[in-house]
Amino acid sequence: MVLFPSLCLVLATGAIATGVLTDSHTISETCEVIAAAVSSASAVHYSGPSYEEGIRHWASSSTERARCSFEPGTPSDVGIALQILGKNRVPFAVKGGGHTLNPGFSSTIGVQIVMSRFSEIVYDPESRTVTVGAGVIWDDVYTALEPHGVNVVGGRVSGIGVAGFTLGGGYSWLTNQYGLALDNVESFELVLPDGAVIDVTESSHPDLFFGLRGGYDNFGIVTKFILKTHPQGQIWGGVIIYPEASVDQVIRATADFSANNSDPKAQVIMTTNYAAGNHLVVTILFYDNPDPVPGVFDTFLDIPALIRDIKTRSFLSLVLATSSWPETDSLGIFATVTVTEYSADLIEAAINESIHWGQTLLPFSGVFISYDFSPVMPAALGYSSAPSAWPPTHKDVVMPIVLYFAWISELSDGMMHDGVRQSASTLLDKAVSLGQDVKDAPLYSNCALFDTPLERMYGNNVERLRKIKNHVDPYNVMNLAGGFKF
Ligand SMILES: Cc1cc2nc3c(=O)[nH]c(=O)nc-3n(C[C@H](O)[C@H](O)[C@H](O)COP(=O)(O)OP(=O)(O)OC[C@H]3O[C@@H](n4cnc5c(N)ncnc54)[C@H](O)[C@@H]3O)c2cc1C
């Protein structure tokens, strides 16, 4: 069951942004130079299963045929590669979990850097932190921490990479209690563009600590995270799928929960999905205790449902129940709108949009159209006292609506990109017409379309981020990789 290709959940061509035109001979030579220069802990692949796995992404539209895949095994080998890539001006990309939907962000026709050999997960009960390699997915972290009765602020569905999720923000099932994933980083091990390896903490490198929390690979490549952990026992929750006849009730329940929930242990995701001619509304309920406080979810539980898989379970079990790898090799894109309130009128508008675009795009190989709402309590985003690149302001709660369009034929790429852009704009206009002051509200970069202007995501932080970037990367090595670049 592919529930959540869309969640930024239950949910984006070439090196789009690099503008690098290195010839294929130079790229091939660079692969060979890297292979010769690095230690035996690392490997370079040109074909075969390791190469295919290395370039593979969650959406096939994000997969590119890199000239080689490079699996570094040590931070110093990452540094050696960055120096060679910088000197030869060869395009590259860094892949963590490979879940970005923006083509060219963690994929390339040049050198694909695959972080999978950075796989350590080591819990320290004394500091109550966990050291996590940058090639790990959240599922593995949850699995390793479960026996210790602790957890981290990480992905809500199976398969998402720790690296991109954390370096971009990170809305989790625990966000109401402990903020975003980036609020829970104690330190980063960072390989700078000149090859130096440093530990970045709030006190050691305040500027880089600010920049890395939202700024991806602009300042170098992260090889390791030290994350705060929090006590974790059994939880309660799961998926409910509703029939069309229940849609109005689900709209009211979601709007009510969003406006009135005051229990940080309770979280909900509501998605409106159109697939193969059918419209389905799905919710995932989460409570951070084996039993929810009575009444918290009554409005959802009282609604007639088609399928209800709710129970007391482990945190990992809930994440695995919403397995995210698509069953088909589909192409996909995210777009997002930021609002401050999930009102019933706004949710209804998104439902109408999902049906409209589902029907409109079905003849053009559109297979799955989905919009997600995940209410967050206002206090959640002020969890960390240290400023971060994203969000640029804590003035209002930042709640994304995430739009996910999936399709099969590359011939439809332009149509899908135009459609998702148009729909996001329609929803933003709707929120504004409903009185929300969100015209310039910061968009969530992990779900923002590839050509979103930096100012729409990072607001007034852009200038500071550019200065930090220029300081650590005067030769623009990191701009040889795609993505949002300062
Ligand atoms: C099915 C699905 C569910 C999702 N659910 C959620 C959710 O619940 N909450 C949420 O907040 N978001 C969610 N997202 C969005 C997700 O957070 C982003 O797609 C995120 O960037 C994925 O991280 P990754 O490591 O898997 O991605 P990748 O594609 O590997 O990388 C994403 C970005 O991070 C950079 N990067 C990767 N590794 C490094 C590194 N070591 N050093 C420096 N830069 C690096 C890449 O260059 C790229 O720009 C979801 C996405 C999908 C597809």
JSON list of C-alpha atoms in Angstrom, two decimals, residues 213-388:
[
{"chain": "A", "resi": 213, "resn": "ARG", "atom": "CA", "xyz": [20.41, 23.54, 10.31]},
{"chain": "A", "resi": 214, "resn": "GLY", "atom": "CA", "xyz": [18.42, 24.03, 7.11]},
{"chain": "A", "resi": 215, "resn": "GLY", "atom": "CA", "xyz": [21.23, 24.60, 4.60]},
{"chain": "A", "resi": 216, "resn": "TYR", "atom": "CA", "xyz": [21.97, 21.08, 3.22]},
{"chain": "A", "resi": 217, "resn": "ASP", "atom": "CA", "xyz": [25.30, 20.70, 1.37]},
{"chain": "A", "resi": 218, "resn": "ASN", "atom": "CA", "xyz": [26.06, 24.40, 0.95]},
{"chain": "A", "resi": 219, "resn": "PHE", "atom": "CA", "xyz": [28.96, 24.33, 3.38]},
{"chain": "A", "resi": 220, "resn": "GLY", "atom": "CA", "xyz": [30.43, 20.89, 2.75]},
{"chain": "A", "resi": 221, "resn": "ILE", "atom": "CA", "xyz": [29.41, 17.28, 3.29]},
{"chain": "A", "resi": 222, "resn": "VAL", "atom": "CA", "xyz": [28.19, 16.06, 6.66]},
{"chain": "A", "resi": 223, "resn": "THR", "atom": "CA", "xyz": [29.50, 12.64, 7.63]},
{"chain": "A", "resi": 224, "resn": "LYS", "atom": "CA", "xyz": [28.09, 12.28, 11.13]},
{"chain": "A", "resi": 225, "resn": "PHE", "atom": "CA", "xyz": [25.37, 13.70, 13.38]},
{"chain": "A", "resi": 226, "resn": "ILE", "atom": "CA", "xyz": [25.19, 13.61, 17.18]},
{"chain": "A", "resi": 227, "resn": "LEU", "atom": "CA", "xyz": [21.51, 13.75, 18.05]},
{"chain": "A", "resi": 228, "resn": "LYS", "atom": "CA", "xyz": [19.60, 14.21, 21.31]},
{"chain": "A", "resi": 229, "resn": "THR", "atom": "CA", "xyz": [17.52, 11.25, 22.38]},
{"chain": "A", "resi": 230, "resn": "HIS", "atom": "CA", "xyz": [14.26, 11.23, 24.33]},
{"chain": "A", "resi": 231, "resn": "PRO", "atom": "CA", "xyz": [12.55, 8.54, 26.41]},
{"chain": "A", "resi": 232, "resn": "GLN", "atom": "CA", "xyz": [10.35, 6.27, 24.25]},
{"chain": "A", "resi": 233, "resn": "GLY", "atom": "CA", "xyz": [7.95, 3.51, 25.24]},
{"chain": "A", "resi": 234, "resn": "GLN", "atom": "CA", "xyz": [5.09, 1.91, 23.34]},
{"chain": "A", "resi": 235, "resn": "ILE", "atom": "CA", "xyz": [2.90, 4.31, 21.38]},
{"chain": "A", "resi": 236, "resn": "TRP", "atom": "CA", "xyz": [-0.69, 4.19, 20.14]},
{"chain": "A", "resi": 237, "resn": "GLY", "atom": "CA", "xyz": [-1.74, 4.87, 16.58]},
{"chain": "A", "resi": 238, "resn": "GLY", "atom": "CA", "xyz": [-2.06, 3.78, 12.98]},
{"chain": "A", "resi": 239, "resn": "VAL", "atom": "CA", "xyz": [-3.89, 4.37, 9.74]},
{"chain": "A", "resi": 240, "resn": "ILE", "atom": "CA", "xyz": [-7.59, 5.00, 9.08]},
{"chain": "A", "resi": 241, "resn": "ILE", "atom": "CA", "xyz": [-8.99, 5.02, 5.54]},
{"chain": "A", "resi": 242, "resn": "TYR", "atom": "CA", "xyz": [-12.37, 6.70, 5.11]},
{"chain": "A", "resi": 243, "resn": "PRO", "atom": "CA", "xyz": [-15.06, 6.35, 2.44]},
{"chain": "A", "resi": 244, "resn": "GLU", "atom": "CA", "xyz": [-16.14, 9.34, 0.34]},
{"chain": "A", "resi": 245, "resn": "ALA", "atom": "CA", "xyz": [-19.28, 9.67, 2.46]},
{"chain": "A", "resi": 246, "resn": "SER", "atom": "CA", "xyz": [-17.15, 10.50, 5.51]},
{"chain": "A", "resi": 247, "resn": "VAL", "atom": "CA", "xyz": [-15.13, 13.29, 3.92]},
{"chain": "A", "resi": 248, "resn": "ASP", "atom": "CA", "xyz": [-17.04, 16.21, 5.49]},
{"chain": "A", "resi": 249, "resn": "GLN", "atom": "CA", "xyz": [-16.61, 14.70, 8.94]},
{"chain": "A", "resi": 250, "resn": "VAL", "atom": "CA", "xyz": [-12.87, 14.19, 8.40]},
{"chain": "A", "resi": 251, "resn": "ILE", "atom": "CA", "xyz": [-12.52, 17.82, 7.29]},
{"chain": "A", "resi": 252, "resn": "ARG", "atom": "CA", "xyz": [-14.24, 19.00, 10.48]},
{"chain": "A", "resi": 253, "resn": "ALA", "atom": "CA", "xyz": [-12.26, 16.63, 12.69]},
{"chain": "A", "resi": 254, "resn": "THR", "atom": "CA", "xyz": [-8.92, 17.75, 11.19]},
{"chain": "A", "resi": 255, "resn": "ALA", "atom": "CA", "xyz": [-9.75, 21.46, 11.43]},
{"chain": "A", "resi": 256, "resn": "ASP", "atom": "CA", "xyz": [-10.94, 20.98, 15.00]},
{"chain": "A", "resi": 257, "resn": "PHE", "atom": "CA", "xyz": [-7.83, 19.00, 16.02]},
{"chain": "A", "resi": 258, "resn": "SER", "atom": "CA", "xyz": [-5.57, 21.57, 14.38]},
{"chain": "A", "resi": 259, "resn": "ALA", "atom": "CA", "xyz": [-7.23, 24.49, 16.17]},
{"chain": "A", "resi": 260, "resn": "ASN", "atom": "CA", "xyz": [-7.80, 22.94, 19.57]},
{"chain": "A", "resi": 261, "resn": "ASN", "atom": "CA", "xyz": [-5.36, 20.13, 20.36]},
{"chain": "A", "resi": 262, "resn": "SER", "atom": "CA", "xyz": [-3.31, 21.11, 23.37]},
{"chain": "A", "resi": 263, "resn": "ASP", "atom": "CA", "xyz": [-1.71, 17.72, 24.06]},
{"chain": "A", "resi": 264, "resn": "PRO", "atom": "CA", "xyz": [1.83, 17.62, 22.60]},
{"chain": "A", "resi": 265, "resn": "LYS", "atom": "CA", "xyz": [1.83, 13.83, 22.63]},
{"chain": "A", "resi": 266, "resn": "ALA", "atom": "CA", "xyz": [-0.99, 13.79, 20.08]},
{"chain": "A", "resi": 267, "resn": "GLN", "atom": "CA", "xyz": [-0.35, 14.26, 16.36]},
{"chain": "A", "resi": 268, "resn": "VAL", "atom": "CA", "xyz": [-2.34, 13.61, 13.19]},
{"chain": "A", "resi": 269, "resn": "ILE", "atom": "CA", "xyz": [-1.66, 13.53, 9.49]},
{"chain": "A", "resi": 270, "resn": "MET", "atom": "CA", "xyz": [-4.60, 13.85, 7.14]},
{"chain": "A", "resi": 271, "resn": "THR", "atom": "CA", "xyz": [-4.18, 13.20, 3.42]},
{"chain": "A", "resi": 272, "resn": "THR", "atom": "CA", "xyz": [-6.52, 13.58, 0.49]},
{"chain": "A", "resi": 273, "resn": "ASN", "atom": "CA", "xyz": [-5.53, 11.21, -2.32]},
{"chain": "A", "resi": 274, "resn": "TYR", "atom": "CA", "xyz": [-6.70, 10.61, -5.90]},
{"chain": "A", "resi": 275, "resn": "ALA", "atom": "CA", "xyz": [-5.54, 7.41, -7.56]},
{"chain": "A", "resi": 276, "resn": "ALA", "atom": "CA", "xyz": [-6.88, 5.37, -10.47]},
{"chain": "A", "resi": 277, "resn": "GLY", "atom": "CA", "xyz": [-10.20, 7.21, -10.56]},
{"chain": "A", "resi": 278, "resn": "ASN", "atom": "CA", "xyz": [-10.79, 6.95, -6.81]},
{"chain": "A", "resi": 279, "resn": "HIS", "atom": "CA", "xyz": [-10.69, 9.58, -4.11]},
{"chain": "A", "resi": 280, "resn": "LEU", "atom": "CA", "xyz": [-9.67, 8.47, -0.62]},
{"chain": "A", "resi": 281, "resn": "VAL", "atom": "CA", "xyz": [-9.13, 10.37, 2.57]},
{"chain": "A", "resi": 282, "resn": "VAL", "atom": "CA", "xyz": [-6.62, 8.84, 4.97]},
{"chain": "A", "resi": 283, "resn": "THR", "atom": "CA", "xyz": [-5.51, 9.81, 8.44]},
{"chain": "A", "resi": 284, "resn": "ILE", "atom": "CA", "xyz": [-2.66, 8.57, 10.57]},
{"chain": "A", "resi": 285, "resn": "LEU", "atom": "CA", "xyz": [-3.12, 9.07, 14.28]},
{"chain": "A", "resi": 286, "resn": "PHE", "atom": "CA", "xyz": [-0.20, 9.12, 16.73]},
{"chain": "A", "resi": 287, "resn": "TYR", "atom": "CA", "xyz": [-0.13, 9.26, 20.50]},
{"chain": "A", "resi": 288, "resn": "ASP", "atom": "CA", "xyz": [3.12, 9.03, 22.44]},
{"chain": "A", "resi": 289, "resn": "ASN", "atom": "CA", "xyz": [1.85, 6.65, 25.10]},
{"chain": "A", "resi": 290, "resn": "PRO", "atom": "CA", "xyz": [0.32, 3.15, 24.98]},
{"chain": "A", "resi": 291, "resn": "ASP", "atom": "CA", "xyz": [-3.15, 4.69, 25.52]},
{"chain": "A", "resi": 292, "resn": "PRO", "atom": "CA", "xyz": [-4.29, 8.11, 24.37]},
{"chain": "A", "resi": 293, "resn": "VAL", "atom": "CA", "xyz": [-5.90, 10.44, 26.87]},
{"chain": "A", "resi": 294, "resn": "PRO", "atom": "CA", "xyz": [-9.66, 9.85, 26.45]},
{"chain": "A", "resi": 295, "resn": "GLY", "atom": "CA", "xyz": [-11.28, 12.25, 24.03]},
{"chain": "A", "resi": 296, "resn": "VAL", "atom": "CA", "xyz": [-8.19, 13.37, 22.13]},
{"chain": "A", "resi": 297, "resn": "PHE", "atom": "CA", "xyz": [-9.03, 11.47, 18.95]},
{"chain": "A", "resi": 298, "resn": "ASP", "atom": "CA", "xyz": [-12.79, 10.86, 19.40]},
{"chain": "A", "resi": 299, "resn": "THR", "atom": "CA", "xyz": [-13.76, 13.03, 16.45]},
{"chain": "A", "resi": 300, "resn": "PHE", "atom": "CA", "xyz": [-11.64, 10.81, 14.13]},
{"chain": "A", "resi": 301, "resn": "LEU", "atom": "CA", "xyz": [-12.58, 7.51, 15.73]},
{"chain": "A", "resi": 302, "resn": "ASP", "atom": "CA", "xyz": [-16.33, 8.21, 15.57]},
{"chain": "A", "resi": 303, "resn": "ILE", "atom": "CA", "xyz": [-16.29, 8.61, 11.77]},
{"chain": "A", "resi": 304, "resn": "PRO", "atom": "CA", "xyz": [-17.36, 5.56, 9.71]},
{"chain": "A", "resi": 305, "resn": "ALA", "atom": "CA", "xyz": [-14.20, 4.09, 8.16]},
{"chain": "A", "resi": 306, "resn": "LEU", "atom": "CA", "xyz": [-13.27, 1.53, 5.51]},
{"chain": "A", "resi": 307, "resn": "ILE", "atom": "CA", "xyz": [-10.08, 0.37, 7.21]},
{"chain": "A", "resi": 308, "resn": "ARG", "atom": "CA", "xyz": [-8.84, 1.07, 10.71]},
{"chain": "A", "resi": 309, "resn": "ASP", "atom": "CA", "xyz": [-5.44, -0.25, 11.80]},
{"chain": "A", "resi": 310, "resn": "ILE", "atom": "CA", "xyz": [-5.05, 1.47, 15.15]},
{"chain": "A", "resi": 311, "resn": "LYS", "atom": "CA", "xyz": [-3.38, -0.17, 18.11]},
{"chain": "A", "resi": 312, "resn": "THR", "atom": "CA", "xyz": [-0.79, 0.04, 20.84]},
{"chain": "A", "resi": 313, "resn": "ARG", "atom": "CA", "xyz": [2.52, -0.73, 19.16]},
{"chain": "A", "resi": 314, "resn": "SER", "atom": "CA", "xyz": [6.19, 0.17, 18.97]},
{"chain": "A", "resi": 315, "resn": "PHE", "atom": "CA", "xyz": [7.21, 3.46, 17.35]},
{"chain": "A", "resi": 316, "resn": "LEU", "atom": "CA", "xyz": [9.06, 1.47, 14.67]},
{"chain": "A", "resi": 317, "resn": "SER", "atom": "CA", "xyz": [5.97, -0.58, 13.92]},
{"chain": "A", "resi": 318, "resn": "LEU", "atom": "CA", "xyz": [3.97, 2.56, 13.13]},
{"chain": "A", "resi": 319, "resn": "VAL", "atom": "CA", "xyz": [6.71, 3.86, 10.85]},
{"chain": "A", "resi": 320, "resn": "LEU", "atom": "CA", "xyz": [6.95, 0.51, 9.04]},
{"chain": "A", "resi": 321, "resn": "ALA", "atom": "CA", "xyz": [3.15, 0.38, 8.67]},
{"chain": "A", "resi": 322, "resn": "THR", "atom": "CA", "xyz": [3.43, 3.43, 6.45]},
{"chain": "A", "resi": 323, "resn": "SER", "atom": "CA", "xyz": [6.11, 2.01, 4.20]},
{"chain": "A", "resi": 324, "resn": "SER", "atom": "CA", "xyz": [7.04, 4.61, 1.68]},
{"chain": "A", "resi": 325, "resn": "TRP", "atom": "CA", "xyz": [8.87, 2.96, -1.25]},
{"chain": "A", "resi": 326, "resn": "PRO", "atom": "CA", "xyz": [6.54, 3.21, -4.27]},
{"chain": "A", "resi": 327, "resn": "GLU", "atom": "CA", "xyz": [5.39, -0.04, -5.84]},
{"chain": "A", "resi": 328, "resn": "THR", "atom": "CA", "xyz": [5.74, 1.38, -9.33]},
{"chain": "A", "resi": 329, "resn": "ASP", "atom": "CA", "xyz": [8.72, 3.14, -10.83]},
{"chain": "A", "resi": 330, "resn": "SER", "atom": "CA", "xyz": [6.90, 6.43, -10.78]},
{"chain": "A", "resi": 331, "resn": "LEU", "atom": "CA", "xyz": [8.09, 9.95, -11.41]},
{"chain": "A", "resi": 332, "resn": "GLY", "atom": "CA", "xyz": [7.17, 12.44, -8.73]},
{"chain": "A", "resi": 333, "resn": "ILE", "atom": "CA", "xyz": [7.27, 16.00, -7.50]},
{"chain": "A", "resi": 334, "resn": "PHE", "atom": "CA", "xyz": [6.50, 17.88, -4.27]},
{"chain": "A", "resi": 335, "resn": "ALA", "atom": "CA", "xyz": [5.32, 21.42, -3.86]},
{"chain": "A", "resi": 336, "resn": "THR", "atom": "CA", "xyz": [4.32, 23.12, -0.65]},
{"chain": "A", "resi": 337, "resn": "VAL", "atom": "CA", "xyz": [2.33, 25.97, 0.80]},
{"chain": "A", "resi": 338, "resn": "THR", "atom": "CA", "xyz": [2.87, 27.33, 4.29]},
{"chain": "A", "resi": 339, "resn": "VAL", "atom": "CA", "xyz": [-0.14, 28.29, 6.35]},
{"chain": "A", "resi": 340, "resn": "THR", "atom": "CA", "xyz": [-0.78, 29.15, 9.97]},
{"chain": "A", "resi": 341, "resn": "GLU", "atom": "CA", "xyz": [-4.17, 27.47, 10.29]},
{"chain": "A", "resi": 342, "resn": "TYR", "atom": "CA", "xyz": [-5.73, 24.35, 8.73]},
{"chain": "A", "resi": 343, "resn": "SER", "atom": "CA", "xyz": [-9.29, 25.70, 8.57]},
{"chain": "A", "resi": 344, "resn": "ALA", "atom": "CA", "xyz": [-12.16, 23.57, 7.27]},
{"chain": "A", "resi": 345, "resn": "ASP", "atom": "CA", "xyz": [-12.51, 25.85, 4.22]},
{"chain": "A", "resi": 346, "resn": "LEU", "atom": "CA", "xyz": [-8.84, 25.43, 3.36]},
{"chain": "A", "resi": 347, "resn": "ILE", "atom": "CA", "xyz": [-8.90, 21.65, 3.79]},
{"chain": "A", "resi": 348, "resn": "GLU", "atom": "CA", "xyz": [-12.01, 21.47, 1.62]},
{"chain": "A", "resi": 349, "resn": "ALA", "atom": "CA", "xyz": [-10.24, 23.54, -1.06]},
{"chain": "A", "resi": 350, "resn": "ALA", "atom": "CA", "xyz": [-7.31, 21.06, -1.01]},
{"chain": "A", "resi": 351, "resn": "ILE", "atom": "CA", "xyz": [-9.68, 18.12, -1.33]},
{"chain": "A", "resi": 352, "resn": "ASN", "atom": "CA", "xyz": [-11.31, 19.77, -4.35]},
{"chain": "A", "resi": 353, "resn": "GLU", "atom": "CA", "xyz": [-7.84, 20.43, -5.82]},
{"chain": "A", "resi": 354, "resn": "SER", "atom": "CA", "xyz": [-6.78, 16.80, -5.34]},
{"chain": "A", "resi": 355, "resn": "ILE", "atom": "CA", "xyz": [-9.88, 15.55, -7.15]},
{"chain": "A", "resi": 356, "resn": "HIS", "atom": "CA", "xyz": [-9.62, 18.18, -9.89]},
{"chain": "A", "resi": 357, "resn": "TRP", "atom": "CA", "xyz": [-5.93, 17.47, -10.63]},
{"chain": "A", "resi": 358, "resn": "GLY", "atom": "CA", "xyz": [-6.38, 13.73, -10.20]},
{"chain": "A", "resi": 359, "resn": "GLN", "atom": "CA", "xyz": [-9.10, 13.73, -12.86]},
{"chain": "A", "resi": 360, "resn": "THR", "atom": "CA", "xyz": [-7.32, 16.20, -15.13]},
{"chain": "A", "resi": 361, "resn": "LEU", "atom": "CA", "xyz": [-3.98, 14.36, -15.07]},
{"chain": "A", "resi": 362, "resn": "LEU", "atom": "CA", "xyz": [-5.25, 10.77, -15.16]},
{"chain": "A", "resi": 363, "resn": "PRO", "atom": "CA", "xyz": [-5.26, 10.67, -19.01]},
{"chain": "A", "resi": 364, "resn": "PHE", "atom": "CA", "xyz": [-1.65, 11.94, -18.98]},
{"chain": "A", "resi": 365, "resn": "SER", "atom": "CA", "xyz": [-0.29, 9.09, -16.83]},
{"chain": "A", "resi": 366, "resn": "GLY", "atom": "CA", "xyz": [-0.96, 10.83, -13.51]},
{"chain": "A", "resi": 367, "resn": "VAL", "atom": "CA", "xyz": [-1.16, 7.93, -11.06]},
{"chain": "A", "resi": 368, "resn": "PHE", "atom": "CA", "xyz": [-1.29, 9.49, -7.64]},
{"chain": "A", "resi": 369, "resn": "ILE", "atom": "CA", "xyz": [-2.21, 12.99, -6.53]},
{"chain": "A", "resi": 370, "resn": "SER", "atom": "CA", "xyz": [-2.05, 13.70, -2.82]},
{"chain": "A", "resi": 371, "resn": "TYR", "atom": "CA", "xyz": [-2.20, 16.65, -0.39]},
{"chain": "A", "resi": 372, "resn": "ASP", "atom": "CA", "xyz": [-1.09, 16.33, 3.25]},
{"chain": "A", "resi": 373, "resn": "PHE", "atom": "CA", "xyz": [-2.00, 18.23, 6.33]},
{"chain": "A", "resi": 374, "resn": "SER", "atom": "CA", "xyz": [0.01, 17.71, 9.51]},
{"chain": "A", "resi": 375, "resn": "PRO", "atom": "CA", "xyz": [-1.06, 20.05, 12.32]},
{"chain": "A", "resi": 376, "resn": "VAL", "atom": "CA", "xyz": [1.72, 21.31, 14.58]},
{"chain": "A", "resi": 377, "resn": "MET", "atom": "CA", "xyz": [1.31, 23.09, 17.90]},
{"chain": "A", "resi": 378, "resn": "PRO", "atom": "CA", "xyz": [2.60, 26.68, 18.00]},
{"chain": "A", "resi": 379, "resn": "ALA", "atom": "CA", "xyz": [5.19, 25.93, 20.70]},
{"chain": "A", "resi": 380, "resn": "ALA", "atom": "CA", "xyz": [6.79, 23.15, 18.65]},
{"chain": "A", "resi": 381, "resn": "LEU", "atom": "CA", "xyz": [8.89, 25.35, 16.42]},
{"chain": "A", "resi": 382, "resn": "GLY", "atom": "CA", "xyz": [10.46, 27.37, 19.20]},
{"chain": "A", "resi": 383, "resn": "TYR", "atom": "CA", "xyz": [12.01, 24.30, 20.81]},
{"chain": "A", "resi": 384, "resn": "SER", "atom": "CA", "xyz": [15.65, 25.19, 20.17]},
{"chain": "A", "resi": 385, "resn": "SER", "atom": "CA", "xyz": [17.00, 28.48, 21.42]},
{"chain": "A", "resi": 386, "resn": "ALA", "atom": "CA", "xyz": [19.77, 28.55, 18.79]},
{"chain": "A", "resi": 387, "resn": "PRO", "atom": "CA", "xyz": [18.76, 30.27, 15.54]},
{"chain": "A", "resi": 388, "resn": "SER", "atom": "CA", "xyz": [18.68, 28.07, 12.45]}
]
